[in-house]
Short mmCIF file of C-alpha atoms in Angstrom, two decimals:
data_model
loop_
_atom_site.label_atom_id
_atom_site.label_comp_id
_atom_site.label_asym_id
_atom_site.label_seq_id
_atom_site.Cartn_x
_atom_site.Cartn_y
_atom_site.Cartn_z
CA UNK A 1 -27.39 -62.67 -12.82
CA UNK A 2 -28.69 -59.56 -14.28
CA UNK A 3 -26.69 -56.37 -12.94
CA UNK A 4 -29.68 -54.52 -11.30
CA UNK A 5 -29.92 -57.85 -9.11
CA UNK A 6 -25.94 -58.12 -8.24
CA UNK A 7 -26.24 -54.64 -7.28
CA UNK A 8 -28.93 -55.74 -4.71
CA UNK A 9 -27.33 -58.22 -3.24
CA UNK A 10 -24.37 -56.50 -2.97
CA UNK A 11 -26.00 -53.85 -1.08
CA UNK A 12 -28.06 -56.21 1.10
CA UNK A 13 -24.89 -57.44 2.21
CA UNK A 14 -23.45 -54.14 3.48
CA UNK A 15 -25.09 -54.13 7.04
CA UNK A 16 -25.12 -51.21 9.42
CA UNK A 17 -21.74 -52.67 11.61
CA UNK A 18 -19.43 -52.58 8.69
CA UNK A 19 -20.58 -49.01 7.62
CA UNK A 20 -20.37 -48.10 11.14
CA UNK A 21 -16.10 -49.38 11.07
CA UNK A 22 -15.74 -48.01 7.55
CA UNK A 23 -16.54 -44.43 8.85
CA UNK A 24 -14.73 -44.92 12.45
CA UNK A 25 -11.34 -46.47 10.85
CA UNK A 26 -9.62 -43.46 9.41
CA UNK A 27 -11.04 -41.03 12.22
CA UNK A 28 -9.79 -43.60 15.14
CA UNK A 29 -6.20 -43.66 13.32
CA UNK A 30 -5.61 -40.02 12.62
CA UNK A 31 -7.28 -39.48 16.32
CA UNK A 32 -4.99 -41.85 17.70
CA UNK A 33 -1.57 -40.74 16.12
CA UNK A 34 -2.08 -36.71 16.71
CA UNK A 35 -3.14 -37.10 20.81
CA UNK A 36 0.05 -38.58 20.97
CA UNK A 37 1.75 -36.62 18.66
CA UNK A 38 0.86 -32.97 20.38
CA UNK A 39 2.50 -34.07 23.61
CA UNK A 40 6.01 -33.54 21.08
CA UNK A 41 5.42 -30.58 19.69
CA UNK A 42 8.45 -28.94 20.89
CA UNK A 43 10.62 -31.48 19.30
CA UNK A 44 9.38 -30.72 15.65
CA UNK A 45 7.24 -28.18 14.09
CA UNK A 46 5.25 -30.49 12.39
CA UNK A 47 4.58 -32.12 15.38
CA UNK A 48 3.50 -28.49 17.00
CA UNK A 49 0.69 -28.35 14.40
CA UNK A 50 -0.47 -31.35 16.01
CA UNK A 51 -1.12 -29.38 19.55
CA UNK A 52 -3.48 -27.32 17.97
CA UNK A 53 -6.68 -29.67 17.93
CA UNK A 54 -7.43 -30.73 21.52
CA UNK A 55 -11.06 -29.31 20.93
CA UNK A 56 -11.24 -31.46 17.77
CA UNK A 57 -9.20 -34.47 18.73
CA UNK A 58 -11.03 -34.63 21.74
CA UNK A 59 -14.98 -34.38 19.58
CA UNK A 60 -13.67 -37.05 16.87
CA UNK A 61 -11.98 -39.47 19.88
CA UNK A 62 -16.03 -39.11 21.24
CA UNK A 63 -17.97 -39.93 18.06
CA UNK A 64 -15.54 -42.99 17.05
CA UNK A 65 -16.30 -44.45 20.55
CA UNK A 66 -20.13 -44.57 20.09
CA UNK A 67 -19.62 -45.95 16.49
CA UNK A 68 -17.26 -48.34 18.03
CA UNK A 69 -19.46 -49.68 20.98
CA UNK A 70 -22.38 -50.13 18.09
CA UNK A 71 -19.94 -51.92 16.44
CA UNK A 72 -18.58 -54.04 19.87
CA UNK A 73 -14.85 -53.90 19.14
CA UNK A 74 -13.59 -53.70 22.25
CA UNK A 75 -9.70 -53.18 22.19
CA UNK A 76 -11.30 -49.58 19.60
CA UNK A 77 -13.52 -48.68 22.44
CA UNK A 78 -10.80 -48.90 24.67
CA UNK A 79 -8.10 -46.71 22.94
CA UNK A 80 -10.96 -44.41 22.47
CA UNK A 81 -11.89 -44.04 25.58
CA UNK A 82 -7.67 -43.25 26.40
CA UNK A 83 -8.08 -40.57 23.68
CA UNK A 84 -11.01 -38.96 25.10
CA UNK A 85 -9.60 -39.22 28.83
CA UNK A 86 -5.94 -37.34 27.52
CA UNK A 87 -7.72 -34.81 25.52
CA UNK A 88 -10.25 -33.93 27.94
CA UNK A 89 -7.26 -33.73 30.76
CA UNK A 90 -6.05 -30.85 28.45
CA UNK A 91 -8.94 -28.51 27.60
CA UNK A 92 -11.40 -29.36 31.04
CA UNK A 93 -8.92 -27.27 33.43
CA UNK A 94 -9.41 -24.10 30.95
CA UNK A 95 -12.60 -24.19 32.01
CA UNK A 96 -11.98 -23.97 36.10
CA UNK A 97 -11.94 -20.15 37.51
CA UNK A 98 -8.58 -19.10 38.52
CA UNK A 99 -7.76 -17.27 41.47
CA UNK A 100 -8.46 -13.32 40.86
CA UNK A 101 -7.07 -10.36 42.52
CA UNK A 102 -8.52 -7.78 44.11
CA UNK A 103 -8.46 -5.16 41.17
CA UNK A 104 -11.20 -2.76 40.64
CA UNK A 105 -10.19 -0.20 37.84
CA UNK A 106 -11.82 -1.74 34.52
CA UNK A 107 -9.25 -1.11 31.21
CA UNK A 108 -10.98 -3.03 27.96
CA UNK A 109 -8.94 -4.33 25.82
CA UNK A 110 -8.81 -5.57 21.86
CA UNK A 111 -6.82 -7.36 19.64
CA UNK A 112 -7.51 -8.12 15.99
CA UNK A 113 -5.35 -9.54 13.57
CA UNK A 114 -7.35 -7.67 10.41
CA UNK A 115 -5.80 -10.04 7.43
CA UNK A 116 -3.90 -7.51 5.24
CA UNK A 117 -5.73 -8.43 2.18
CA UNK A 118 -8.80 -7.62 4.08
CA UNK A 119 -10.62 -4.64 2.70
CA UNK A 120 -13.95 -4.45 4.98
CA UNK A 121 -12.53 -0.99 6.59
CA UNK A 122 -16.09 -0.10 7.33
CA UNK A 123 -17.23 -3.43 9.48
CA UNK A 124 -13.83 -2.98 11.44
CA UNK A 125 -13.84 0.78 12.23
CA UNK A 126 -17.35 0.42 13.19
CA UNK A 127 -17.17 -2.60 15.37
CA UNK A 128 -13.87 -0.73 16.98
CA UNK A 129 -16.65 1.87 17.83
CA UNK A 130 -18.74 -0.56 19.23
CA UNK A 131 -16.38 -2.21 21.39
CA UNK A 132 -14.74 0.76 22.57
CA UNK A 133 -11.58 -0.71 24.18
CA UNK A 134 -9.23 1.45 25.74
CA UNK A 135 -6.01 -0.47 24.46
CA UNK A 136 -6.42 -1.80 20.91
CA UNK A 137 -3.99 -4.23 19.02
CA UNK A 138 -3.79 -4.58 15.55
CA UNK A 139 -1.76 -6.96 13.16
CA UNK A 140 -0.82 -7.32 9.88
CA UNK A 141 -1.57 -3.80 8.79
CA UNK A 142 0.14 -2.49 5.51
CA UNK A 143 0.41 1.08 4.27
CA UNK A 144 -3.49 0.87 3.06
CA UNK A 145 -4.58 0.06 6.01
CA UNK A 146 -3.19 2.68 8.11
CA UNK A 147 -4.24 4.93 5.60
CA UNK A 148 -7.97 3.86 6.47
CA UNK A 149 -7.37 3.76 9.95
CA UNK A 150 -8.13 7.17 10.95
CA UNK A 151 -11.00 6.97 13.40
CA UNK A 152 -9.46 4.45 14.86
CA UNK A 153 -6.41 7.18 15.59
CA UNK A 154 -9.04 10.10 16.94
CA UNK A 155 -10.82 7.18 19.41
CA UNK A 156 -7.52 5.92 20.55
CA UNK A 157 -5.06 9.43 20.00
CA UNK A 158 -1.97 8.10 21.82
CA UNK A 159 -0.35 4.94 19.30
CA UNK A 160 2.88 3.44 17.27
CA UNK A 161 2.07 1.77 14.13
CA UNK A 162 4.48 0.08 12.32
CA UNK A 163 2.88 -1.28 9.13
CA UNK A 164 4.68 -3.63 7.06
CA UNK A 165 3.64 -5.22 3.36
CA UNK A 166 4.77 -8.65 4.67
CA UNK A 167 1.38 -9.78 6.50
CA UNK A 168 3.49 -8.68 10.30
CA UNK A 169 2.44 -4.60 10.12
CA UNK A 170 1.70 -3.92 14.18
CA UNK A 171 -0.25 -1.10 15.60
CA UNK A 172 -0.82 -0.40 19.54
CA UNK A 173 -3.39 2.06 20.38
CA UNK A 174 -4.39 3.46 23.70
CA UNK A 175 -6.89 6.25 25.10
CA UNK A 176 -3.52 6.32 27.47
CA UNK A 177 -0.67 8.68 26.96
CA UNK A 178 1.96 5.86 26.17
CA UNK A 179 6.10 6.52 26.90
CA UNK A 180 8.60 4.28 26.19
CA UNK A 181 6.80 3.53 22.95
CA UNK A 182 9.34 1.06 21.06
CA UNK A 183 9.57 -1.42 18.26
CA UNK A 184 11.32 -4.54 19.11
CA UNK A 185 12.51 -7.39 17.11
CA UNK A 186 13.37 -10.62 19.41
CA UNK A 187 15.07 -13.40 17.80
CA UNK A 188 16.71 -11.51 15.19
CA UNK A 189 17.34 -13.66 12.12
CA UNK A 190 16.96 -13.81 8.73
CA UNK A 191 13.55 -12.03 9.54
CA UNK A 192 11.84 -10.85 12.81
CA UNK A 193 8.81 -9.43 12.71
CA UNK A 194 8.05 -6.43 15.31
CA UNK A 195 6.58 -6.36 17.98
CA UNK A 196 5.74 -3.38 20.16
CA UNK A 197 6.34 -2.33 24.16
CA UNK A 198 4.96 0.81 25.80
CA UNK A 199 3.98 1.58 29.31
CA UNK A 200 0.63 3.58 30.17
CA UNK A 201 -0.80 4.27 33.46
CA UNK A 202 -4.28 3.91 34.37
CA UNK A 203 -5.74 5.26 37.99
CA UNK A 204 -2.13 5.83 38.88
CA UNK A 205 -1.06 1.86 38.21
CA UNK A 206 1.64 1.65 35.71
CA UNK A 207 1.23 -1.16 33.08
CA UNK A 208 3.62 -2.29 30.32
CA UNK A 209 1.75 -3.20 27.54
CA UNK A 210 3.40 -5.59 24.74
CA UNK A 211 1.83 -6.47 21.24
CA UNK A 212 3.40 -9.28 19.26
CA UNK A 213 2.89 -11.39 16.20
CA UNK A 214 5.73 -14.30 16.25
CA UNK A 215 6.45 -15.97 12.87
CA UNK A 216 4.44 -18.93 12.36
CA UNK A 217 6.37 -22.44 12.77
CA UNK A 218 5.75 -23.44 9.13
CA UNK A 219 9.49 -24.61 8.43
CA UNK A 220 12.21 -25.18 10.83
CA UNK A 221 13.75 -21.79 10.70
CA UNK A 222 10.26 -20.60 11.33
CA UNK A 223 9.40 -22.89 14.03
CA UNK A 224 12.99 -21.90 16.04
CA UNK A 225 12.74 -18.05 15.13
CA UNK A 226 9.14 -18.17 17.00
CA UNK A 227 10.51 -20.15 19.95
CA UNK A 228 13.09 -17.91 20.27
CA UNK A 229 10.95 -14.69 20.28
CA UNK A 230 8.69 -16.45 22.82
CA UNK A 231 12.08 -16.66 25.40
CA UNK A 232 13.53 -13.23 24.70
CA UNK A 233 9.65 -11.91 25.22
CA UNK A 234 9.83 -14.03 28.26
CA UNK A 235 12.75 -12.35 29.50
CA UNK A 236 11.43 -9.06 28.77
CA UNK A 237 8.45 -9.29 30.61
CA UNK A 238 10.36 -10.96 33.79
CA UNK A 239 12.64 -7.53 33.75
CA UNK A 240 9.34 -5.57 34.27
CA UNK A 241 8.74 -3.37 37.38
CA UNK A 242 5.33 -3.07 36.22
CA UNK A 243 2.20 -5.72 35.44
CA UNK A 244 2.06 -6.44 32.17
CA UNK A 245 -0.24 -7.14 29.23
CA UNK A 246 0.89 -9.10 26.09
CA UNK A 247 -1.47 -9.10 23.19
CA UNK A 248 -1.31 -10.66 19.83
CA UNK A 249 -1.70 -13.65 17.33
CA UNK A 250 0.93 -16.04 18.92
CA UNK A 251 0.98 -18.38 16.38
CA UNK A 252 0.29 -21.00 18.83
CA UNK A 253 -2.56 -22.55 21.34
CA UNK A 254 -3.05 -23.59 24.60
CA UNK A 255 -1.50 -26.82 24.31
CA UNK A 256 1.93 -25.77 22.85
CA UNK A 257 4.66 -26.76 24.72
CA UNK A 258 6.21 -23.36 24.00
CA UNK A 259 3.09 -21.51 25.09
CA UNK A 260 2.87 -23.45 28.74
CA UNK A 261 6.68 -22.54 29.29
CA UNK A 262 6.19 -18.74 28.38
CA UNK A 263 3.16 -19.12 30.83
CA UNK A 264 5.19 -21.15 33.53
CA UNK A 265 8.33 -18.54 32.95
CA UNK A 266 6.60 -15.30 33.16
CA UNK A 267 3.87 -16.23 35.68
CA UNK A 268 1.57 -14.96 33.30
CA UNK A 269 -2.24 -15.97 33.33
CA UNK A 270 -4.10 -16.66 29.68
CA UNK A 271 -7.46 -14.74 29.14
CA UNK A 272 -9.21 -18.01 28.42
CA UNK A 273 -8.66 -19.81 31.79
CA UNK A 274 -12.00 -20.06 33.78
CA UNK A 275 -13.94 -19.16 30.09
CA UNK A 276 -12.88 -21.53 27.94
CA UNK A 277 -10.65 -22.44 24.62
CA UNK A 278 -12.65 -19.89 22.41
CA UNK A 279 -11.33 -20.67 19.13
CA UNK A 280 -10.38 -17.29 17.03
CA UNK A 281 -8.89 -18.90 13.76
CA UNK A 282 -9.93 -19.13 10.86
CA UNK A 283 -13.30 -18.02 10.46
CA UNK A 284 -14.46 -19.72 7.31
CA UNK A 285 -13.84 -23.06 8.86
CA UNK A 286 -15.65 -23.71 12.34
CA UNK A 287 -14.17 -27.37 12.61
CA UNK A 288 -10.73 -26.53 12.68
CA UNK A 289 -11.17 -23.32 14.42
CA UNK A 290 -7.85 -23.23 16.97
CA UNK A 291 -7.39 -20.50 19.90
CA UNK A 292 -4.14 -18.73 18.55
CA UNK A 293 -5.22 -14.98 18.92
CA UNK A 294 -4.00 -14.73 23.38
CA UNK A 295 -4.20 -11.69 25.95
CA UNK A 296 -1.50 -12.54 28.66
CA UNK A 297 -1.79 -11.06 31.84
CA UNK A 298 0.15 -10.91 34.86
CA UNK A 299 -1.30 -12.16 37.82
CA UNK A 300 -1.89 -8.95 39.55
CA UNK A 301 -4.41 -8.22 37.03
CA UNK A 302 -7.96 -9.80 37.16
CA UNK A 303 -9.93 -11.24 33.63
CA UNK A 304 -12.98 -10.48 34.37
CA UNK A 305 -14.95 -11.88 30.75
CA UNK A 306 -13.04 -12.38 27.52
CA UNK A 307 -14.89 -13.49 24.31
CA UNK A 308 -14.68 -13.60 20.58
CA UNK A 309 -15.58 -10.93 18.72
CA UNK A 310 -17.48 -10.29 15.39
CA UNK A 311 -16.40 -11.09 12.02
CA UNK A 312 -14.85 -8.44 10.40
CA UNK A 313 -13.82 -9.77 6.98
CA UNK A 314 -10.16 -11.24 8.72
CA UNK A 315 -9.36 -14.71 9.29
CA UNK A 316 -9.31 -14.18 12.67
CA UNK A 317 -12.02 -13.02 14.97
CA UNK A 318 -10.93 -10.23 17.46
CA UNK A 319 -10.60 -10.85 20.85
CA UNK A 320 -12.08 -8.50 23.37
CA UNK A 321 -11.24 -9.02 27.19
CA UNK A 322 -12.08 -6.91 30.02
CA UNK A 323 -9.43 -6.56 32.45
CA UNK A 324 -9.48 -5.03 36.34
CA UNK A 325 -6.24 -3.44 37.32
#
């Protein structure tokens, strides 16, 4: 048999089903393993990178279904189906309104982790003009970028900026004289990045505003450093008099473990319930975009829209969200 015609019969014997299982099989096992996998990520931080991917899990738990059911294998359909029904459990209630107060005095607010490396001054400043928040958040701003930063400054006069060469520079702006202006460092080990707490008032309600950038839980030191800034934060927040705001890349998503107990301790309210998961990180990659960039608000305060903003040469898309207090 010549090889031209083993080559045909070879690929006359390939029919639609088996293709159909070939590209379902390693989708439906990696699928599988990670649904169940992100209800553990407080045990392990590898196991908290699994929480990330509702959104994804959730997609890929859909398409190997329909290839399944082409394919008839039931006991496949059937654990897909479980897959899709968990994941869907997870992100479906971010979409339900949730109860708002009845706050009328509008206060915009930003946050935008700009990617140190990032040298696209131009796109932010003028998007920052275009925005026009009232309380602005920035991370991971070094010594260059607050040197570019100066518009920024004359929109926003009253700020702390504590830039840093390490990827965790801060910077709080406000239109808002600010008091109590302080750099914090919860969790204090071998490194804590600061964050920052101030109090403005606007319309004669005091607020306590608090912008943070926790490590993220790459290695174990990491991942318990992080958990441990979320509970001192936490605590901070509870000892408030005030509502408060916190703002910042919390190196963590909606499905954390960690993130539901700050939520459930501080009786704090994400910007994204009633909108949506609105994935922020990273830009370059739409698939495995996550919702790690988070405005927390206390439940005296009303989210009235919250959405992603433009790229601006980051990783991360700011967030813009406009609040009634």
């Amino acid at each position: 048999m010549t090889l031209k015609a083993r080559l045909l019969r070879e690929l006359k014997a390939i029919d639609g089903k088996n293709i159909c299982l070939g590209i379902a099989r390693p989708i439906f096992v990696i699928i599988s393993i990670c649904t169940v996998c992100a209800y553990l990520g407080g045990f392990h931080q590898i196991l908290e990178l699994t929480t990330h991917y509702r959104l994804q899990y959730l997609l890929g738990a859909l398409f190997t279904l329909i290839l399944y059911a082409f394919s008839r294998r039931r006991i496949e359909v059937l654990v897909c189906l479980f897959c899709v029904g968990l994941n869907a459990i997870e992100i479906l209630p971010w979409y339900l309104p949730a109860p708002s107060p009845a706050a009328t005095t509008p206060l915009r607010v930003m946050l935008s982790n700009v990617l140190t490396s990032n040298e696209r001054y131009g796109d932010f400043l003028n998007y920052v003009a275009e925005e026009d928040p009232s309380v602005l958040v920035l991370m991971e701003i070094n010594d260059t970028w607050q040197k570019q930063l100066g518009p920024v400054r004359q929109r926003l006069p009253y700020f702390l900026e504590i830039p840093d060469s390490d990827n965790f520079g801060i910077a709080l702006y406000s239109k808002f004289p600010l008091s109590n202006a302080l750099g914090q460092y919860w969790a204090e080990e071998r490194y804590a990045p600061a964050s920052i707490t101030a109090n403005i008032t606007v319309d004669g309600k005091p607020l306590t505003l608090i912008a943070t950038h926790p490590l993220p839980p790459l290695k174990p030191d990491y991942f318990s450093q992080r958990n441990a800034h979320m509970v001192e934060m936490a605590d901070f927040v509870n000892k408030q008099k005030n509502a408060a705001i916190v703002m910042g890349d919390l190196n963590m998503s909606l499905w954390s473990p960690n993130f539901r107990s700050f939520l459930k301790t501080t009786q704090m309210r994400s910007n994204r319930q009633g909108v949506g998961i609105q994935p922020s990180w990273p830009v370059d990659i739409p698939l495995l975009r996550i919702p790690i960039d988070h405005c927390l608000v206390s439940r005296a305060i009303a989210v009235k829209t919250s959405r992603i903003g433009k790229d601006i040469g980051s990783d991360h898309y700011p967030v813009i969200v406009d609040l009634a207090i």
